[in-house]
Coordinates of C-alpha atoms in Angstrom, one line a residue:
D10 CA 89.6 -28.7 -10.6
G11 CA 90.3 -27.9 -7.0
T12 CA 94.1 -28.4 -7.1
D13 CA 96.8 -25.9 -7.4
A14 CA 100.6 -25.8 -8.1
F15 CA 103.3 -24.3 -5.9
P16 CA 105.8 -22.1 -7.9
G17 CA 109.0 -24.0 -7.7
E18 CA 111.0 -26.9 -9.0
N19 CA 108.3 -29.5 -8.2
M20 CA 104.5 -29.6 -8.7
Y21 CA 102.6 -30.4 -5.5
M22 CA 99.0 -31.2 -5.1
W23 CA 96.9 -29.3 -2.5
T24 CA 93.7 -30.2 -0.8
P25 CA 91.6 -27.7 1.2
S26 CA 92.4 -27.8 4.9
R27 CA 90.1 -26.7 7.7
S28 CA 92.9 -26.6 10.3
V29 CA 92.9 -22.9 10.3
G30 CA 89.2 -22.7 11.0
W31 CA 87.9 -21.2 7.8
V32 CA 85.5 -22.8 5.3
E33 CA 86.4 -23.4 1.7
D34 CA 85.5 -20.6 -0.7
N35 CA 83.2 -21.7 -3.6
N36 CA 84.7 -19.1 -5.8
D37 CA 81.4 -17.8 -7.0
G38 CA 82.3 -14.2 -6.3
D39 CA 79.6 -13.9 -3.6
A40 CA 80.0 -14.1 0.2
D41 CA 78.2 -17.2 1.4
A42 CA 76.3 -17.1 4.7
D43 CA 78.7 -19.5 6.4
E44 CA 81.9 -17.8 5.0
P45 CA 83.8 -15.6 7.5
V46 CA 85.4 -12.4 6.4
I47 CA 88.7 -13.1 4.8
P48 CA 91.4 -11.9 7.2
S49 CA 94.1 -9.4 6.6
P50 CA 97.8 -10.5 6.3
E51 CA 98.3 -9.4 9.9
L52 CA 95.6 -11.7 11.2
C53 CA 97.1 -14.5 9.1
Q54 CA 100.3 -14.0 10.9
Q55 CA 98.5 -14.1 14.3
A56 CA 96.5 -17.2 13.3
C57 CA 99.6 -19.0 12.1
L58 CA 101.3 -18.5 15.5
R59 CA 98.2 -19.2 17.6
M60 CA 97.3 -22.5 15.8
G61 CA 100.9 -23.8 15.8
L62 CA 101.3 -23.7 12.0
S63 CA 104.8 -23.6 10.6
G64 CA 104.3 -20.5 8.5
F65 CA 102.8 -19.1 5.4
T66 CA 103.9 -17.8 2.1
W67 CA 102.6 -15.3 -0.4
Y68 CA 102.2 -15.9 -4.2
G69 CA 100.3 -13.4 -6.2
S70 CA 97.3 -12.4 -4.2
S71 CA 97.1 -15.7 -2.3
C72 CA 98.2 -16.7 1.2
Y73 CA 99.3 -20.3 1.7
F74 CA 99.4 -21.7 5.2
R75 CA 102.0 -24.4 5.9
S76 CA 102.0 -27.1 8.5
H77 CA 104.9 -28.6 10.4
E78 CA 104.0 -32.0 8.8
A79 CA 104.4 -30.4 5.4
D80 CA 107.9 -29.1 6.3
E81 CA 108.9 -32.6 7.3
L82 CA 107.6 -34.0 4.0
L83 CA 109.3 -31.3 2.0
N84 CA 112.6 -32.1 3.8
N85 CA 112.2 -35.9 3.2
Q86 CA 110.8 -35.6 -0.3
V87 CA 108.6 -38.6 0.2
L88 CA 104.9 -39.3 0.0
M89 CA 104.3 -36.0 -1.7
E90 CA 101.3 -37.2 -3.6
N91 CA 99.4 -37.7 -0.2
A92 CA 100.6 -34.5 1.4
V93 CA 98.2 -31.8 2.5
L94 CA 100.7 -29.0 2.2
Y95 CA 98.9 -25.7 2.1
V96 CA 95.5 -24.2 2.0
R97 CA 95.1 -21.1 -0.1
R98 CA 93.0 -18.0 0.7
I99 CA 92.6 -15.1 -1.7
L100 CA 93.2 -12.0 0.4
P101 CA 92.0 -8.5 -0.5
T102 CA 94.4 -5.7 -0.7
P103 CA 94.5 -4.3 2.9
A104 CA 93.3 -0.8 3.5
P105 CA 96.1 1.7 4.1
A106 CA 97.0 2.2 7.7
P107 CA 96.3 5.5 9.4
H108 CA 99.1 8.0 9.4
F109 CA 100.3 10.5 12.0
S110 CA 103.2 12.9 12.3
P111 CA 105.0 12.3 15.6
P112 CA 107.2 15.0 17.2
R113 CA 110.9 14.4 17.2
L114 CA 113.9 15.8 19.0
A115 CA 116.4 18.2 17.6
I116 CA 119.9 17.7 19.0
D117 CA 122.5 20.3 19.7
E118 CA 125.7 18.3 19.1
T119 CA 128.0 20.9 20.8
D120 CA 127.0 19.9 24.3
G121 CA 124.6 17.0 23.9
N122 CA 121.6 19.0 25.2
Q123 CA 118.2 18.3 23.7
F124 CA 115.3 20.5 23.0
A125 CA 111.8 19.8 21.6
A126 CA 111.6 20.5 17.9
G127 CA 108.0 21.5 18.3
G128 CA 107.0 20.5 14.8
A129 CA 106.1 17.4 12.8
A130 CA 108.6 15.1 11.4
K131 CA 109.6 15.6 7.8
S132 CA 107.9 12.5 6.7
S133 CA 104.8 10.9 8.3
T134 CA 104.7 7.3 9.4
K135 CA 102.2 4.9 10.8
R136 CA 102.1 4.0 14.4
N137 CA 102.8 0.3 15.0
K138 CA 101.3 -1.5 18.0
F139 CA 104.6 -2.9 19.1
L140 CA 107.7 -1.1 20.3
V141 CA 111.4 -1.8 20.9
F142 CA 113.0 0.5 23.5
S143 CA 116.7 0.6 24.3
S144 CA 119.2 2.9 26.1
V145 CA 122.1 2.7 23.7
G146 CA 125.8 3.6 23.7
N147 CA 128.8 3.6 21.5
R148 CA 128.7 -0.2 20.9
C149 CA 125.1 -0.4 19.9
L150 CA 125.3 -0.5 16.1
E151 CA 125.8 -4.3 15.8
A152 CA 122.4 -4.8 17.4
V153 CA 120.5 -1.8 16.1
K154 CA 121.8 -1.7 12.6
N155 CA 122.7 -5.3 11.8
A156 CA 120.0 -7.1 13.8
W157 CA 116.9 -5.1 14.8
L158 CA 116.9 -3.1 11.6
S159 CA 118.3 -5.8 9.4
E160 CA 115.1 -5.6 7.3
P161 CA 113.5 -2.3 8.1
N162 CA 110.9 -2.6 5.4
V163 CA 109.3 -5.6 7.1
K164 CA 109.4 -4.5 10.7
I165 CA 106.0 -4.2 12.5
F166 CA 107.4 -2.3 15.5
D167 CA 108.5 1.2 16.3
L168 CA 111.9 1.9 17.8
V169 CA 112.8 4.4 20.6
L170 CA 116.5 4.9 21.3
V171 CA 117.9 6.9 24.2
F172 CA 121.6 7.6 23.5
Y173 CA 123.5 7.9 26.8
A174 CA 127.0 8.6 25.5
A175 CA 128.4 12.0 24.6
T176 CA 127.1 13.2 21.2
A177 CA 129.7 15.7 20.2
R178 CA 131.7 14.5 17.1
N179 CA 130.3 11.0 17.8
A180 CA 130.0 8.9 14.6
V181 CA 127.7 6.3 16.2
F182 CA 125.3 9.0 17.2
R183 CA 125.3 10.6 13.8
E184 CA 124.5 7.2 12.2
L185 CA 121.6 6.7 14.6
R186 CA 120.3 10.2 13.9
Q187 CA 120.4 9.3 10.2
Y188 CA 118.3 6.2 10.8
A189 CA 115.8 8.3 12.8
Q190 CA 115.5 10.7 9.9
S191 CA 115.2 8.2 7.1
I192 CA 113.4 5.1 8.6
P193 CA 109.7 5.5 9.7
G194 CA 108.9 4.8 13.3
I195 CA 112.3 5.5 14.9
T196 CA 112.8 8.2 17.5
L197 CA 116.1 9.2 19.0
H198 CA 116.6 10.9 22.4
V199 CA 119.7 11.9 24.3
R200 CA 120.0 11.3 28.1
K201 CA 122.7 9.9 30.3
G202 CA 121.8 7.0 32.6
Y203 CA 121.0 3.4 32.8
K204 CA 118.3 1.6 30.7
W205 CA 115.6 1.4 33.4
P206 CA 115.8 4.9 34.7
N207 CA 115.8 6.1 31.0
F208 CA 112.8 3.9 30.3
R209 CA 111.0 5.5 33.3
W210 CA 112.0 9.0 32.1
W211 CA 110.7 8.2 28.6
L212 CA 107.3 6.9 30.0
L213 CA 106.9 10.1 32.1
E214 CA 107.9 12.3 29.1
S215 CA 105.3 10.5 27.0
S216 CA 102.6 11.5 29.6
G217 CA 100.9 8.1 29.3
D218 CA 100.4 8.4 25.5
M219 CA 102.4 5.2 25.0
L220 CA 99.8 3.2 27.0
R221 CA 97.3 4.0 24.3
Y222 CA 99.4 3.1 21.3
Y223 CA 101.6 0.1 22.2
S224 CA 100.3 -3.3 23.3
H225 CA 103.8 -4.7 24.0
I226 CA 107.3 -3.1 24.5
W227 CA 110.5 -5.0 24.3
V228 CA 112.9 -3.2 26.7
A229 CA 116.2 -4.5 25.3
D230 CA 119.9 -4.1 26.2
D231 CA 121.8 -2.5 23.4
D232 CA 123.9 -5.6 22.7
L233 CA 121.0 -8.2 22.2
L234 CA 121.1 -9.6 18.7
M235 CA 117.8 -10.6 17.2
D236 CA 116.9 -9.9 13.6
T237 CA 113.8 -8.0 12.4
R238 CA 111.7 -11.1 11.5
A239 CA 112.4 -12.8 14.9
I240 CA 111.3 -9.6 16.7
N241 CA 108.1 -9.5 14.6
R242 CA 107.5 -13.2 15.4
M243 CA 108.0 -12.6 19.2
F244 CA 105.5 -9.8 19.2
L245 CA 102.9 -11.7 17.2
T246 CA 103.2 -14.7 19.4
L247 CA 102.6 -12.6 22.5
A248 CA 99.7 -10.8 20.8
A249 CA 98.1 -14.2 20.2
N250 CA 98.5 -15.0 23.9
P251 CA 97.0 -12.1 25.8
A252 CA 97.3 -13.8 29.2
I253 CA 101.1 -13.4 29.1
Q254 CA 102.0 -10.1 30.7
I255 CA 105.8 -10.4 30.8
A256 CA 108.0 -12.4 28.5
S257 CA 111.5 -12.9 27.0
P258 CA 112.9 -14.3 23.8
A259 CA 114.7 -17.5 24.1
F260 CA 118.5 -17.3 24.0
S261 CA 120.9 -19.1 21.7
S262 CA 123.3 -21.8 23.0
D263 CA 126.3 -19.5 22.6
S264 CA 124.8 -16.6 24.6
A265 CA 126.5 -15.3 27.7
G266 CA 124.9 -14.9 31.1
L267 CA 124.1 -16.6 34.4
W268 CA 120.5 -17.3 33.5
R269 CA 121.1 -19.1 30.2
F270 CA 120.5 -22.4 31.8
H271 CA 116.9 -21.3 32.2
D272 CA 116.0 -19.4 29.1
R273 CA 118.2 -21.1 26.5
H274 CA 116.2 -22.0 23.4
N275 CA 114.2 -25.2 23.6
P276 CA 113.3 -26.5 20.1
H277 CA 110.3 -28.5 21.4
F278 CA 108.2 -25.5 22.4
I279 CA 106.4 -22.4 21.0
L280 CA 106.8 -20.9 24.4
R281 CA 107.4 -22.0 28.0
Y282 CA 105.6 -20.6 31.0
T283 CA 107.8 -19.5 33.9
N284 CA 108.2 -17.3 37.0
F285 CA 111.4 -15.6 35.9
V286 CA 112.8 -13.7 32.9
E287 CA 115.9 -11.6 33.1
C288 CA 115.8 -7.8 33.0
L289 CA 118.2 -7.5 30.1
G290 CA 115.4 -8.0 27.6
P291 CA 111.8 -8.4 28.9
V292 CA 108.7 -7.7 26.8
L293 CA 106.2 -5.8 28.9
S294 CA 102.5 -5.8 28.0
R295 CA 100.3 -2.7 28.4
A296 CA 98.8 -4.2 31.5
V297 CA 102.2 -4.2 33.2
L298 CA 102.9 -0.6 32.3
D299 CA 99.7 0.4 34.0
N300 CA 100.4 -1.8 37.1
E301 CA 100.9 0.1 40.3
L302 CA 103.4 -2.4 41.7
F303 CA 105.5 -2.2 38.5
R304 CA 105.6 1.6 38.7
R305 CA 106.8 1.4 42.3
C306 CA 109.5 -1.1 41.4
L307 CA 110.5 0.9 38.3
K308 CA 110.9 4.0 40.4
A309 CA 113.2 2.0 42.8
T310 CA 115.2 0.5 39.9
R311 CA 118.7 1.9 39.2
T312 CA 120.7 -0.8 37.4
G313 CA 118.0 -3.5 36.9
Y314 CA 119.2 -5.6 39.8
Y315 CA 116.2 -7.2 41.6
L316 CA 113.7 -6.0 39.1
D317 CA 113.6 -9.3 37.3
S318 CA 112.8 -11.1 40.6
A319 CA 109.8 -8.7 41.0
F320 CA 108.4 -9.5 37.6
Y321 CA 106.5 -12.6 38.9
P322 CA 104.5 -10.8 41.6
I323 CA 104.0 -7.9 39.2
S324 CA 102.4 -10.3 36.7
G325 CA 100.0 -11.6 39.4
S326 CA 102.1 -14.7 40.4
S327 CA 100.1 -16.6 37.7
T328 CA 101.5 -19.8 36.1
S329 CA 100.5 -18.4 32.7
G330 CA 101.4 -14.8 33.2
M331 CA 105.1 -15.0 32.1
A332 CA 106.8 -16.9 29.3
I333 CA 110.0 -17.6 27.4
V334 CA 109.2 -17.3 23.6
D335 CA 111.1 -20.2 21.9
V336 CA 110.0 -19.2 18.3
A337 CA 112.1 -16.1 18.7
V338 CA 115.7 -16.7 19.5
C339 CA 118.1 -14.0 20.7
T340 CA 121.9 -13.9 21.2
H341 CA 123.6 -12.2 24.0
P342 CA 127.3 -12.1 23.1
E343 CA 130.1 -12.4 25.6
R344 CA 131.7 -9.1 26.3
P345 CA 134.7 -8.5 28.6
E346 CA 133.7 -6.5 31.7
V347 CA 136.2 -3.7 30.8
E348 CA 134.2 -3.2 27.6
R349 CA 130.8 -3.0 29.3
E350 CA 129.9 0.7 29.4
M351 CA 127.5 0.3 32.3
Y352 CA 130.3 -0.9 34.6
K353 CA 132.3 2.2 33.9
E354 CA 129.7 4.2 35.8
L355 CA 129.2 1.7 38.7
A356 CA 131.2 -1.4 39.6
D357 CA 129.5 -4.8 39.3
H358 CA 129.5 -5.5 43.0
E359 CA 127.8 -2.2 43.7
H360 CA 124.7 -3.2 41.7
G361 CA 123.6 -5.5 44.6
Q362 CA 123.2 -2.4 46.8
D363 CA 120.1 -1.5 44.8
Y364 CA 118.0 -3.3 47.5
K365 CA 118.3 0.0 49.5
F366 CA 116.2 1.8 46.9
F367 CA 113.5 -0.9 46.9
D368 CA 113.4 -0.7 50.7
Q369 CA 113.1 3.1 50.6
N370 CA 110.2 2.8 48.2
G371 CA 108.3 0.5 50.6
I372 CA 108.6 -2.7 48.5
A373 CA 108.5 -5.8 50.5
R374 CA 111.7 -7.9 50.3
E375 CA 109.7 -11.0 49.4
I376 CA 108.7 -9.3 46.2
Y377 CA 112.1 -8.3 44.9
W378 CA 114.5 -10.8 46.5
F379 CA 116.2 -13.5 44.5
R380 CA 113.7 -16.0 42.9
E381 CA 114.5 -19.5 41.8
P382 CA 113.5 -19.9 38.2
E383 CA 110.8 -22.5 37.6
Y384 CA 108.8 -23.8 34.6
F385 CA 105.0 -24.3 34.5
G386 CA 104.8 -26.3 31.3
G387 CA 104.4 -24.7 27.9
Q388 CA 102.9 -24.7 24.4
R389 CA 104.5 -27.4 22.4
L390 CA 105.1 -27.4 18.7
P391 CA 102.4 -29.5 17.0
H392 CA 104.7 -32.4 16.0
I393 CA 105.8 -33.1 19.6
P394 CA 103.8 -36.1 20.9
R395 CA 101.7 -35.3 23.9
H396 CA 102.7 -38.5 25.8
I397 CA 106.3 -37.2 26.2
T398 CA 106.7 -35.6 29.6
D399 CA 107.8 -32.0 30.1
E400 CA 110.8 -33.2 32.0
T401 CA 111.9 -35.3 29.1
L402 CA 111.6 -32.2 26.9
G403 CA 113.9 -30.2 29.1
L404 CA 111.7 -28.8 31.8
P405 CA 113.1 -30.4 35.0
P406 CA 111.7 -30.0 38.5
V407 CA 112.8 -26.8 40.4
E408 CA 115.3 -28.6 42.7
I409 CA 117.1 -30.2 39.7
H410 CA 116.8 -27.1 37.6
N411 CA 118.4 -24.9 40.2
S412 CA 121.1 -27.2 41.6
M413 CA 123.9 -25.0 40.2
L414 CA 122.4 -21.8 41.6
R415 CA 121.9 -23.5 45.0
A416 CA 125.6 -24.6 45.0
M417 CA 126.9 -21.2 44.0
F418 CA 124.6 -19.0 46.2
P419 CA 123.3 -21.1 49.1
T420 CA 122.1 -18.0 51.0
R421 CA 120.0 -16.8 48.1
F422 CA 118.6 -20.1 46.6
G423 CA 117.4 -23.4 48.0
P424 CA 116.3 -24.6 51.4
N425 CA 118.9 -22.6 53.3
A426 CA 118.1 -19.3 51.6
V427 CA 117.5 -16.2 53.8
I428 CA 116.5 -12.7 52.9
R429 CA 119.2 -10.6 54.5
P430 CA 120.7 -8.3 51.9
E431 CA 122.8 -6.5 54.5
E432 CA 124.7 -9.7 55.1
E433 CA 125.3 -10.5 51.4
S434 CA 128.6 -10.2 49.7
F435 CA 128.1 -9.1 46.1
L436 CA 131.8 -9.3 45.1

């Protein structure tokens, strides 16, 4: 009779909704002339994010889309008889994804040297369109095991790990190697060095193949905590917004770092457009990887210092080319400096000297020098009224937003800023 029941404690009435842009099926078994092709689950995910819907759920062979208004009604348990909660679409069983057998690395644990195995992996796996890349050390398991791979069976991304610590008799390395051998889509390398030089090495080793496979790569520090589903959601949000070339997840309120005043999670937005994301966890689109300015900046990058300031000109200095994704929240835990493995190789104040490498590679200082973070509006969640100003929702003007930075670093930010790295003290 045109209604349906949700499996649960209560029985709810549904009415067909056209908010997702599809016509109602007449259930006659034939495709009507005005009926579009029923989408795959992956397209449902993308449509859900693109159109600002709260989510969807599966029951049997049906997909039910849920609105934010429905969530509110469900929480309040009122007016249920008038609620348009879900619209159901019967989805066909998706065709199996193509498979391939990627090469892997065999590791000689006696001295940490690597050599190409030269053959296929023991078990084939499908190539995802998204990738998480990280240069990882002895403290990475909390992120890799407990967060990124918390639900390996639902991940829609591949994972490349470059282990920079010694491998001989290393329990962390052995556990990572076990993941690479047992979970599809994980590749493990061994190479000393910082994240960005290792990322450049990996791109060169891949001979450009990655540009064909991956539409987005999250280049993450090995202590960033974000679970599998949040990573999926971040990638799908960006796939639904192709104008965004560089992005970052939002950060939880208890995350550490100087830039958290700018990229802390804002519950009113799907995403916020910006001119700055920190280099500890940016998502790079395929267009960025093929960008000549990015390649020059990546060649000049040692620790990551200054690279995040260069992201904005790399993305074309567009007000819609960079974003903070608020529907995907990450945590950057506080860690004492003595426990930070990167500072054992190079003291914190030495990182600021990286400007010399940018100069040597002919990159103008206006491109890489410190940049004041700024917002350019954003995509609001559907239940946020349009008449409320961005400033009221937590997007202040640049001079108010950066008042702390200007007070702490008056030579780098604000009206008295100058570009004279030789005169800067990085202590």
